[in-house]
């Protein structure tokens, strides 16, 4: 291939011109020309291009992953896994949705898989996290962002993985039903049904906590 | 405590938590992992399966089968009394 013999910076310009010409033919682009060029360059072995993609999207992915673990080391490890998995799947990126959405979908899958592997450990933690402790924290209602997120994480951890995922996406991440469906790979009706059931189960859980107080 | 309204409880906690600064710097680690994966896959590419013995073996079996087919006496011939000398 002729472009592979060019210096790195010229090679990126070549990909950029290619992406721009394709976008002119296709009309309104979903992915910007620069990002398309970076994807093409990364797929063809330009590590600098992929590093730029990582730098641009890692705050969003870290925020998404922080819903799945509150330990900073685990968050870093999962974000790393997301970008490695994304790199390996990059040749299959169709460009029919923004790259950020595609990366978030991978992040949700990686995070959900992490919950599954941690299920046993989480049950033990839930037993350790006594109702008294949880109730006390709920009554106080933290004002600090980190404490609020920790508490929300602990409350949702008492639900099943599916309930937890749907409530996390819809209420914590403020996703619409369509967005939640896209991120989970579920149908929109399944998301609605799951959210309805999850809300009821959480309500029941709260009532149980309330009854224990009385 | 908003026990009866989990929706507003989550929303309130999420609104407070939305100001949390979350950061991760995984660029170097990711590039190292990708480099190791890529170099491993190159090693596999450099040692493709040598098909020569398979081709040669297959050709020899095909030739032997053809020779046998050509030299095989017909059923009528096999019933001839002199064929025992030919088979010997």
CSV table of C-alpha atoms in Angstrom, one decimal, chain B residues 18-80:
chain,number,residue,atom,x,y,z
B,18,UNK,CA,-22.7,14.6,39.3
B,19,UNK,CA,-20.0,17.1,40.4
B,20,UNK,CA,-17.5,14.4,41.3
B,21,UNK,CA,-14.3,14.7,39.3
B,22,UNK,CA,-13.5,11.3,37.8
B,23,UNK,CA,-10.3,10.8,35.9
B,24,UNK,CA,-8.3,8.0,34.5
B,25,UNK,CA,-5.0,8.0,32.6
B,26,UNK,CA,-4.7,4.7,30.8
B,27,UNK,CA,-3.1,5.8,27.5
B,28,UNK,CA,0.4,4.3,28.1
B,29,UNK,CA,-1.0,1.1,29.6
B,30,UNK,CA,-3.4,0.6,26.7
B,31,UNK,CA,-0.7,1.2,24.1
B,32,UNK,CA,1.7,-1.2,25.8
B,33,UNK,CA,-1.0,-3.9,25.9
B,34,UNK,CA,-1.9,-3.3,22.2
B,35,UNK,CA,1.8,-3.5,21.3
B,36,UNK,CA,2.2,-6.8,23.0
B,37,UNK,CA,-1.0,-8.2,21.4
B,38,UNK,CA,0.1,-7.0,18.0
B,39,UNK,CA,3.6,-8.4,18.3
B,40,UNK,CA,2.2,-11.8,19.4
B,41,UNK,CA,-0.1,-11.9,16.4
B,42,UNK,CA,2.8,-11.0,14.1
B,43,UNK,CA,4.7,-14.1,15.5
B,44,UNK,CA,1.8,-16.2,14.5
B,45,UNK,CA,1.8,-14.7,11.0
B,46,UNK,CA,5.5,-15.5,10.5
B,47,UNK,CA,5.1,-19.2,11.1
B,48,UNK,CA,2.3,-20.3,8.7
B,49,UNK,CA,1.4,-24.0,8.4
B,50,UNK,CA,3.7,-25.8,5.9
B,51,UNK,CA,1.3,-27.6,3.5
B,52,UNK,CA,4.0,-29.3,1.4
B,53,UNK,CA,3.8,-32.7,3.1
B,54,UNK,CA,0.0,-32.7,2.8
B,55,UNK,CA,0.2,-31.9,-0.9
B,56,UNK,CA,2.9,-34.4,-1.7
B,57,UNK,CA,1.1,-37.1,0.4
B,58,UNK,CA,-2.2,-36.4,-1.3
B,59,UNK,CA,-0.6,-36.5,-4.8
B,60,UNK,CA,1.0,-39.9,-4.1
B,61,UNK,CA,-2.2,-41.4,-2.8
B,62,UNK,CA,-4.0,-40.1,-5.8
B,63,UNK,CA,-1.4,-41.6,-8.3
B,64,UNK,CA,-1.4,-44.9,-6.5
B,65,UNK,CA,-5.2,-45.1,-6.6
B,66,UNK,CA,-5.2,-44.2,-10.3
B,67,UNK,CA,-2.6,-46.9,-11.1
B,68,UNK,CA,-4.6,-49.5,-9.2
B,69,UNK,CA,-7.8,-48.5,-10.9
B,70,UNK,CA,-6.1,-48.9,-14.4
B,71,UNK,CA,-4.5,-52.2,-13.6
B,72,UNK,CA,-7.4,-53.7,-11.7
B,73,UNK,CA,-8.8,-56.6,-13.8
B,74,UNK,CA,-12.5,-56.6,-14.6
B,75,UNK,CA,-14.9,-59.0,-12.9
B,76,UNK,CA,-15.1,-61.1,-16.1
B,77,UNK,CA,-11.3,-61.3,-16.3
B,78,UNK,CA,-11.2,-62.4,-12.6
B,79,UNK,CA,-13.3,-65.4,-13.4
B,80,UNK,CA,-10.9,-66.6,-16.2
